[in-house]
PDB file of C-alpha atoms in Angstrom:
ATOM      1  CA  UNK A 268       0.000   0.000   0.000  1.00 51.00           C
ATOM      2  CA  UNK A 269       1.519   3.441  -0.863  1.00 48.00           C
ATOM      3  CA  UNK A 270       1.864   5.755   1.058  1.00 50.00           C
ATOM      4  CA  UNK A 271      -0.333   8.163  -0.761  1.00 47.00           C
ATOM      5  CA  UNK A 272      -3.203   5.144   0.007  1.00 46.00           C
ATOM      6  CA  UNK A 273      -2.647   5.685   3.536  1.00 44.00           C
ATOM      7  CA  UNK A 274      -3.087   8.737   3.805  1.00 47.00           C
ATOM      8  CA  UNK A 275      -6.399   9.002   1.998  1.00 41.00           C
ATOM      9  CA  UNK A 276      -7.603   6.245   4.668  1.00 39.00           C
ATOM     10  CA  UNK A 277      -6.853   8.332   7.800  1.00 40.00           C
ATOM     11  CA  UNK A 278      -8.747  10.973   6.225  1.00 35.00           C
ATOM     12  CA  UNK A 279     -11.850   8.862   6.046  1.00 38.00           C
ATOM     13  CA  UNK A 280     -11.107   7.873   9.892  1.00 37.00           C
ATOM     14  CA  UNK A 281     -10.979  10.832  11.238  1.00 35.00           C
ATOM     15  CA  UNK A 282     -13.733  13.075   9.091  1.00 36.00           C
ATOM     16  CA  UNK A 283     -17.039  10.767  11.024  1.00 37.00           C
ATOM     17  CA  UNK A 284     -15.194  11.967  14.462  1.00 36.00           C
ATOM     18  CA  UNK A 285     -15.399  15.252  13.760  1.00 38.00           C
ATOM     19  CA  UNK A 286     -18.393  15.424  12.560  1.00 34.00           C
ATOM     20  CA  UNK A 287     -20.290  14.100  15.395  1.00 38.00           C
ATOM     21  CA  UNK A 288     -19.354  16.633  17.876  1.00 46.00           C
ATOM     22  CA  UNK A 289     -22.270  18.194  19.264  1.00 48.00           C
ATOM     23  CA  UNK A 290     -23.481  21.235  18.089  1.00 49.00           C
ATOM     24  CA  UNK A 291     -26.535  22.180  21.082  1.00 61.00           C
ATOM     25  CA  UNK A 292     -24.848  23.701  24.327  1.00 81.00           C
ATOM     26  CA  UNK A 293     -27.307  23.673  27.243  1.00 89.00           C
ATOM     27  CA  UNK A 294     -27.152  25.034  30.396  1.00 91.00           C
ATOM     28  CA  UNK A 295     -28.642  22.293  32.957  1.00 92.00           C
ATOM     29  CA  UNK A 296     -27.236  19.148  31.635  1.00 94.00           C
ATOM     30  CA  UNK A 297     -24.498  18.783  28.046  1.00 92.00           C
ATOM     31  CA  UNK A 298     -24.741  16.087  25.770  1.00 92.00           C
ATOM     32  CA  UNK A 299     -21.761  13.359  24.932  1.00 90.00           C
ATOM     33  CA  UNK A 300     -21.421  11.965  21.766  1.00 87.00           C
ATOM     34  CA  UNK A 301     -20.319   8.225  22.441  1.00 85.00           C
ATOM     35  CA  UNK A 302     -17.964   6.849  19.176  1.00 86.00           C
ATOM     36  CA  UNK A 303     -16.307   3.847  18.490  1.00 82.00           C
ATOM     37  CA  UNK A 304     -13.111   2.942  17.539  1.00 83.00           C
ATOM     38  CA  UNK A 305     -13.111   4.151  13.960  1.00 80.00           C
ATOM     39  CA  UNK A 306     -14.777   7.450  15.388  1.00 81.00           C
ATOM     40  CA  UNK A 307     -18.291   6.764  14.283  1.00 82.00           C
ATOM     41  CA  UNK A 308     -21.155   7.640  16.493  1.00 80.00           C
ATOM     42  CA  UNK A 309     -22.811   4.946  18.551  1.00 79.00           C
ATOM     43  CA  UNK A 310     -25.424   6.888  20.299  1.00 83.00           C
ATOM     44  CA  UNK A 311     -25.446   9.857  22.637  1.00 86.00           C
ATOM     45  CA  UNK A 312     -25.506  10.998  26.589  1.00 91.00           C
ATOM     46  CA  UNK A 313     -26.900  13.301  28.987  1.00 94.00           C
ATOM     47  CA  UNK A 314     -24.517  14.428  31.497  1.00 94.00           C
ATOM     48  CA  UNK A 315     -26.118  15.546  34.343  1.00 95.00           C
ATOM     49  CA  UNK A 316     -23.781  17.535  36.065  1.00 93.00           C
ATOM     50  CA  UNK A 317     -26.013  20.625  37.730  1.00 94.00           C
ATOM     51  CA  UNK A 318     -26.599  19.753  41.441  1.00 94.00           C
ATOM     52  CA  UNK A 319     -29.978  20.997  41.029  1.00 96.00           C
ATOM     53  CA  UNK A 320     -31.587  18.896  38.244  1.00 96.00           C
ATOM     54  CA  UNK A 321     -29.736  16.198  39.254  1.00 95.00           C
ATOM     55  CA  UNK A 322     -31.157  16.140  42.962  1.00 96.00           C
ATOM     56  CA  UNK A 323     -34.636  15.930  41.426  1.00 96.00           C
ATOM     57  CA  UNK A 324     -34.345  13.717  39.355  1.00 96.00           C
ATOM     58  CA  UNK A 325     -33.063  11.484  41.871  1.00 95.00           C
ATOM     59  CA  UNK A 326     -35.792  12.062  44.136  1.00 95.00           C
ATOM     60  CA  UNK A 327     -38.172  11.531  41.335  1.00 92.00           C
ATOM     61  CA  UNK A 328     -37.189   9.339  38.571  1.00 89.00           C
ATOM     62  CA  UNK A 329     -36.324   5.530  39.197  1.00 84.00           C
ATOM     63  CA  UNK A 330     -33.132   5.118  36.620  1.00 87.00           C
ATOM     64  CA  UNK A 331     -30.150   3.681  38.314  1.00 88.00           C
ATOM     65  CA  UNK A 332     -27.633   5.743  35.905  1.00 90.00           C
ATOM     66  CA  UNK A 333     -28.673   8.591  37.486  1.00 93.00           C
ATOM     67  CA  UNK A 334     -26.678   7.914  40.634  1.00 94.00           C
ATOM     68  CA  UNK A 335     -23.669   7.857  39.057  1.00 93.00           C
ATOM     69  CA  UNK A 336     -20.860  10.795  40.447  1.00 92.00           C
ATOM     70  CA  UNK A 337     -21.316  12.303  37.212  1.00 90.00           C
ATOM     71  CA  UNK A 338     -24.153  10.480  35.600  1.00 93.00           C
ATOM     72  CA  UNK A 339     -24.229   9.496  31.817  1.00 93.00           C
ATOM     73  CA  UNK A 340     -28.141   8.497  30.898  1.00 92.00           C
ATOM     74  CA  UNK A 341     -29.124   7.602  27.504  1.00 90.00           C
ATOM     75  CA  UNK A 342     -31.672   9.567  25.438  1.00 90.00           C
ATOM     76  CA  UNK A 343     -33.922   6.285  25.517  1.00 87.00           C
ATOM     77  CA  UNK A 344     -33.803   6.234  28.856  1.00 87.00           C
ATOM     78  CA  UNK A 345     -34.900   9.684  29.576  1.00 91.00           C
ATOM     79  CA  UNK A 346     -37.652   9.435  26.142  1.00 89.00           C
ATOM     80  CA  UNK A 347     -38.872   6.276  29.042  1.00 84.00           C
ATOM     81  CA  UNK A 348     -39.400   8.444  31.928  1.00 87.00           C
ATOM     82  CA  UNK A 349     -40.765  11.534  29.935  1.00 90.00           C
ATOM     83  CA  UNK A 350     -44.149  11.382  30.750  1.00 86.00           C
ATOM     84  CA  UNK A 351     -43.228  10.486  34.660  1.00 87.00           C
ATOM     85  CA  UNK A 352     -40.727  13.572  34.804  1.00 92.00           C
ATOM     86  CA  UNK A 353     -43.546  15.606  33.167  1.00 91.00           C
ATOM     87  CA  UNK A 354     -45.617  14.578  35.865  1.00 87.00           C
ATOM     88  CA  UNK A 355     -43.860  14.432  38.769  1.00 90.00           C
ATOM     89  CA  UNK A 356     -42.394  18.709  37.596  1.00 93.00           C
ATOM     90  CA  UNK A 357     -46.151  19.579  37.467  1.00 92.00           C
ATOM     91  CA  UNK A 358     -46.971  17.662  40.816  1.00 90.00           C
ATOM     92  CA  UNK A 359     -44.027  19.607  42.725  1.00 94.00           C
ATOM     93  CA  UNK A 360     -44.162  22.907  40.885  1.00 95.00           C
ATOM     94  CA  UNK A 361     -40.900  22.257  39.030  1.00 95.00           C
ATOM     95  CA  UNK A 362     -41.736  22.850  35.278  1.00 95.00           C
ATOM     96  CA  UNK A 363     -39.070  25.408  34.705  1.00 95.00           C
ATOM     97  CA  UNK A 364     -36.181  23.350  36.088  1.00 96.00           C
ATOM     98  CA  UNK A 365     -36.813  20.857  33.913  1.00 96.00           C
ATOM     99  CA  UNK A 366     -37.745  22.871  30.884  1.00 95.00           C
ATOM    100  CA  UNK A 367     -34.939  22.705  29.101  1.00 95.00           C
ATOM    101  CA  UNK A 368     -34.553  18.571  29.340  1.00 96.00           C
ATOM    102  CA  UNK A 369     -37.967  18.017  28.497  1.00 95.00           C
ATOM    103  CA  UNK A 370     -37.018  20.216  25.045  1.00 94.00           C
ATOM    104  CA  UNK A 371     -34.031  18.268  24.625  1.00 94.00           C
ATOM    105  CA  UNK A 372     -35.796  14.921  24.883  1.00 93.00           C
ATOM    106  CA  UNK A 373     -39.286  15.796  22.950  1.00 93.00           C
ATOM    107  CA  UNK A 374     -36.641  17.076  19.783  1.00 92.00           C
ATOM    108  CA  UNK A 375     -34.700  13.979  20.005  1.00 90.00           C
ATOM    109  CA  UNK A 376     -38.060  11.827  19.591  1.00 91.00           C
ATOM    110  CA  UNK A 377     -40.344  14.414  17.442  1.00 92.00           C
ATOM    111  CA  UNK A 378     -40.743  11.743  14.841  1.00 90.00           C
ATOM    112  CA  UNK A 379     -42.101   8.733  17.817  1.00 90.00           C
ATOM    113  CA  UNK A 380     -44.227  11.790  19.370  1.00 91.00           C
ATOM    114  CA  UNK A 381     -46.084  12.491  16.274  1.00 94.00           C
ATOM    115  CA  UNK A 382     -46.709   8.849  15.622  1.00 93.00           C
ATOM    116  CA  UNK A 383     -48.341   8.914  18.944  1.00 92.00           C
ATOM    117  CA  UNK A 384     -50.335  11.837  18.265  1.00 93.00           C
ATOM    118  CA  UNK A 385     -51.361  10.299  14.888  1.00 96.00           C
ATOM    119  CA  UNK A 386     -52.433   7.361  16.458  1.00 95.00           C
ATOM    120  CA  UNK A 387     -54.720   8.626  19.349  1.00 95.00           C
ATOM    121  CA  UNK A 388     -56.538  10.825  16.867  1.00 95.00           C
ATOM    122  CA  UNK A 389     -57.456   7.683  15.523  1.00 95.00           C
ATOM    123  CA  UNK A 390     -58.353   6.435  18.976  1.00 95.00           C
ATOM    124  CA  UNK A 391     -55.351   3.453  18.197  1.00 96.00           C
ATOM    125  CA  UNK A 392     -52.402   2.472  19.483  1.00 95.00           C
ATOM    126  CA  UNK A 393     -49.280   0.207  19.007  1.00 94.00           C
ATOM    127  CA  UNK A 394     -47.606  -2.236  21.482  1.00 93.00           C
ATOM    128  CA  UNK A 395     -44.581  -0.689  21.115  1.00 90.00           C
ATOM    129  CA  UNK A 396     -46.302   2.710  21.857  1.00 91.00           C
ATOM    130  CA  UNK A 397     -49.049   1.899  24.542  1.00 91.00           C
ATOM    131  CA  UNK A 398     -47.131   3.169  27.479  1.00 88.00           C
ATOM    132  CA  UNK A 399     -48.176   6.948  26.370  1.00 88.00           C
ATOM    133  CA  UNK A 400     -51.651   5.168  27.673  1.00 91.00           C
ATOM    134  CA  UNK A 401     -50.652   4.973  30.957  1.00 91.00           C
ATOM    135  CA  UNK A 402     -48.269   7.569  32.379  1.00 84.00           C
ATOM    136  CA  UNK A 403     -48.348   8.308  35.894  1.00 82.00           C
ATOM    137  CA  UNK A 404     -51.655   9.998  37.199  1.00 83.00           C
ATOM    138  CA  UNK A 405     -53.572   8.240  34.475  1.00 89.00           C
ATOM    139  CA  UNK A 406     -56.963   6.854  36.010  1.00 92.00           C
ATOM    140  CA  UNK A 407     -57.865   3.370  34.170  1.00 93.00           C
ATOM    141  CA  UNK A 408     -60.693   0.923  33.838  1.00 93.00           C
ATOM    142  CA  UNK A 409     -59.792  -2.528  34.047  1.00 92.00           C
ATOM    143  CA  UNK A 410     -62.893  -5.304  31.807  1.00 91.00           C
ATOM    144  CA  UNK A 411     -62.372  -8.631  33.394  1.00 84.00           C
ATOM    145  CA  UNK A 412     -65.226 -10.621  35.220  1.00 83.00           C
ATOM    146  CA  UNK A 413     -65.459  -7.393  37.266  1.00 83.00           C
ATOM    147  CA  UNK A 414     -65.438  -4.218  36.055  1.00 87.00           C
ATOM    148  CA  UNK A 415     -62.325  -2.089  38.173  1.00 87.00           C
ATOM    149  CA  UNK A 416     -60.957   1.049  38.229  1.00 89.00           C
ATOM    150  CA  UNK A 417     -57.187   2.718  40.056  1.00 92.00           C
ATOM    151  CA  UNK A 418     -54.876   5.288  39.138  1.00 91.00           C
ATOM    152  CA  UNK A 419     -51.463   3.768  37.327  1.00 91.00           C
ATOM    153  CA  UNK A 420     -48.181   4.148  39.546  1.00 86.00           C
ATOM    154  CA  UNK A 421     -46.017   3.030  36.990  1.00 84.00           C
ATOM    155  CA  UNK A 422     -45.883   1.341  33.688  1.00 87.00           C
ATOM    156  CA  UNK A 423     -42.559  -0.431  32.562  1.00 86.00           C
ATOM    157  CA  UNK A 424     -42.136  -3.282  29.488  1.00 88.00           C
ATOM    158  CA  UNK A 425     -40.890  -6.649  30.210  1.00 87.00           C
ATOM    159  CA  UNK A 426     -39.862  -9.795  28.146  1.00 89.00           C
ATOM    160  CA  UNK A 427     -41.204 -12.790  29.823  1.00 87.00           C
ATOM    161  CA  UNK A 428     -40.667 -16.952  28.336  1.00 89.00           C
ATOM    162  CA  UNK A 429     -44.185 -15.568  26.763  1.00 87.00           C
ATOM    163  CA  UNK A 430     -42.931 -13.122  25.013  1.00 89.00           C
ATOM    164  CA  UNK A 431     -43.006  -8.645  25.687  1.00 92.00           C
ATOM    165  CA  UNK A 432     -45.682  -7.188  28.026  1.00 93.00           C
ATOM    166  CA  UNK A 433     -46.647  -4.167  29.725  1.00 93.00           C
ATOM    167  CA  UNK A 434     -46.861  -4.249  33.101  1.00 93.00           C
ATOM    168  CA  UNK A 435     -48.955  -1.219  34.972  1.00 93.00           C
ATOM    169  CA  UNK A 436     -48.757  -0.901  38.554  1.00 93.00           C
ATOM    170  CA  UNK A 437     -51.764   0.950  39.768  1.00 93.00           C
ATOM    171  CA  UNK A 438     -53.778   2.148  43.174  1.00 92.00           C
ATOM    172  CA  UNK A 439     -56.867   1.938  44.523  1.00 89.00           C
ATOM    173  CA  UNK A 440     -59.001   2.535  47.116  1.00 86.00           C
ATOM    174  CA  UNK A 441     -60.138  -1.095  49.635  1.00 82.00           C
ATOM    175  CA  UNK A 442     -62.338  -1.362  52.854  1.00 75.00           C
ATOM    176  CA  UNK A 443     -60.418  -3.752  56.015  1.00 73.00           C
ATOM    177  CA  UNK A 444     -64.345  -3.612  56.963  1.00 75.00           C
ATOM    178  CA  UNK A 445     -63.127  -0.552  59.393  1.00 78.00           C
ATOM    179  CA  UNK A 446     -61.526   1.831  57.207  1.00 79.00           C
ATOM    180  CA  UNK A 447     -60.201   2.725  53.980  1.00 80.00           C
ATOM    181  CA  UNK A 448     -57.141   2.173  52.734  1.00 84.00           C
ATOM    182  CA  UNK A 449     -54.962   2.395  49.828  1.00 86.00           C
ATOM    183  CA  UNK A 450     -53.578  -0.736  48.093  1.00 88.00           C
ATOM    184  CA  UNK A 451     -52.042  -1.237  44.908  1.00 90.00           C
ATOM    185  CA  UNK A 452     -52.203  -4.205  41.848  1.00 91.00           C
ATOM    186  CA  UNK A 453     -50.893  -5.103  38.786  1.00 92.00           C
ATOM    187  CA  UNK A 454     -52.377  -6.004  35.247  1.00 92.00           C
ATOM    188  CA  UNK A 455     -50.859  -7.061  32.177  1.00 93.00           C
ATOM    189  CA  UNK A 456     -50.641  -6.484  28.685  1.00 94.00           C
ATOM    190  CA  UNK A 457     -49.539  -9.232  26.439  1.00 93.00           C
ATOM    191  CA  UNK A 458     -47.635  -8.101  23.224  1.00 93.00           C
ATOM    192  CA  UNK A 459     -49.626  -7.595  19.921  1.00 93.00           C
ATOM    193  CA  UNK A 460     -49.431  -6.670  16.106  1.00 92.00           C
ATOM    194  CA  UNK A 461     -50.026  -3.723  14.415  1.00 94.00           C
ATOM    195  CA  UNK A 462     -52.917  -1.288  16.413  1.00 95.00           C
ATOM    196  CA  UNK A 463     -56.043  -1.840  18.604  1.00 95.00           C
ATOM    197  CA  UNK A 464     -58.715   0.514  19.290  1.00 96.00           C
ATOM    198  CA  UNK A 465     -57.946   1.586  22.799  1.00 95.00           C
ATOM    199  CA  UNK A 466     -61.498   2.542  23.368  1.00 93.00           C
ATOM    200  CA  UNK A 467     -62.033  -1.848  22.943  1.00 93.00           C
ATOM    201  CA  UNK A 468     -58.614  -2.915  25.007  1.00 94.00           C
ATOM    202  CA  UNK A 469     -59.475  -4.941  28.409  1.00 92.00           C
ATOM    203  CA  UNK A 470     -57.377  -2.056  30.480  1.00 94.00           C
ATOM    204  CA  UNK A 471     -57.708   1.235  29.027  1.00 93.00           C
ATOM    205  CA  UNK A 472     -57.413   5.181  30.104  1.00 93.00           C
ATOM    206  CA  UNK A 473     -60.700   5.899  31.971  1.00 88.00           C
ATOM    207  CA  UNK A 474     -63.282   7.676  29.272  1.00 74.00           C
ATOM    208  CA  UNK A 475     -65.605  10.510  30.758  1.00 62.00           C
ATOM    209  CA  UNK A 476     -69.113   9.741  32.309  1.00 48.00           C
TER     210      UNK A 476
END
């Protein structure tokens, strides 16, 4: 190989590197570009290095990255909890402190947000997308033998020897006979093709009386 050859080839190297440095500056959390060894980009980080957002989030947020010194947390991961961190900023009167990650996030996944929208104008929704059902706060009926009702703690997917489901952890209200108390219960949703009606699923977002 001449040397002429070579050089050409570290060219190539080098140019993806470069390229993928990030443009955005932001002033609560910056964003790493994670390459590999021939400098192309393999996906990208929040650093969350302000005391401030970081301490909420951690008080909010279950994602064990976040506990980090200097925590590193994928965009996925964050896109996960968006809907929860939405939530939880209303609930505590925190929507400004989180402003500008909730920005960052929604950009990063404007194409998976419209789909969303798309879809619940159509009153469908995916497997892959039927956690935006269930977000935090959400109340929900549940169609069985019984017909029951709670408000959803948490939603998170799983892969089980059945294959993917959505597991929603939710509260209600129960009677010891004496008093009232709360309790909480989980119901599944086994993985399916293409879209249901939402307003026909067994556990669905509660529809106005």
């Amino acid at each position: 190989m001449s040397d002429k050859e070579s050089d050409t080839m570290e060219i190539e190297v080098a140019m993806p590197a470069k390229a993928a440095k990030p443009k955005d500056k932001f002033k609560s959390f910056r964003v790493k570009v994670i390459t590999d060894d021939k400098g192309q980009e393999v996906e990208r980080k929040v650093e969350l290095h302000t005391p401030k957002l970081l301490g909420w989030l951690r008080d909010h947020v279950n994602l064990e990255d976040i506990y980090d010194d200097v925590p590193l947390v994928t965009i996925d991961e964050l896109f996960n909890s968006l809907d929860h961190i939405k939530h939880r900023a209303r609930r505590t009167d925190n929507e400004n402190l989180v402003k500008e990650l909730v920005g960052f996030i929604e950009s990063e996944n404007k194409n998976i947000l419209s789909q969303i929208g798309n879809m619940l104008d159509k009153g469908v929704i995916s497997f892959a997308l039927c956690r935006a059902l269930f977000v935090e706060g959400t109340e929900i009926e549940i169609h069985g033998e019984h017909l029951a009702g709670g408000k959803v703690v948490g939603a998170e997917f799983q892969m089980t020897f059945f294959g993917p489901q959505l597991t929603i952890t939710y509260q209600y209200i129960t009677s010891t006979g004496r008093s009232l108390q709360m309790a909480r219960k989980q119901v599944k949703i086994s993985g399916f093709r293409g879209v249901r009606e939402i307003s026909k699923m067994p556990i669905r977002p509660m529809t106005p009386a």
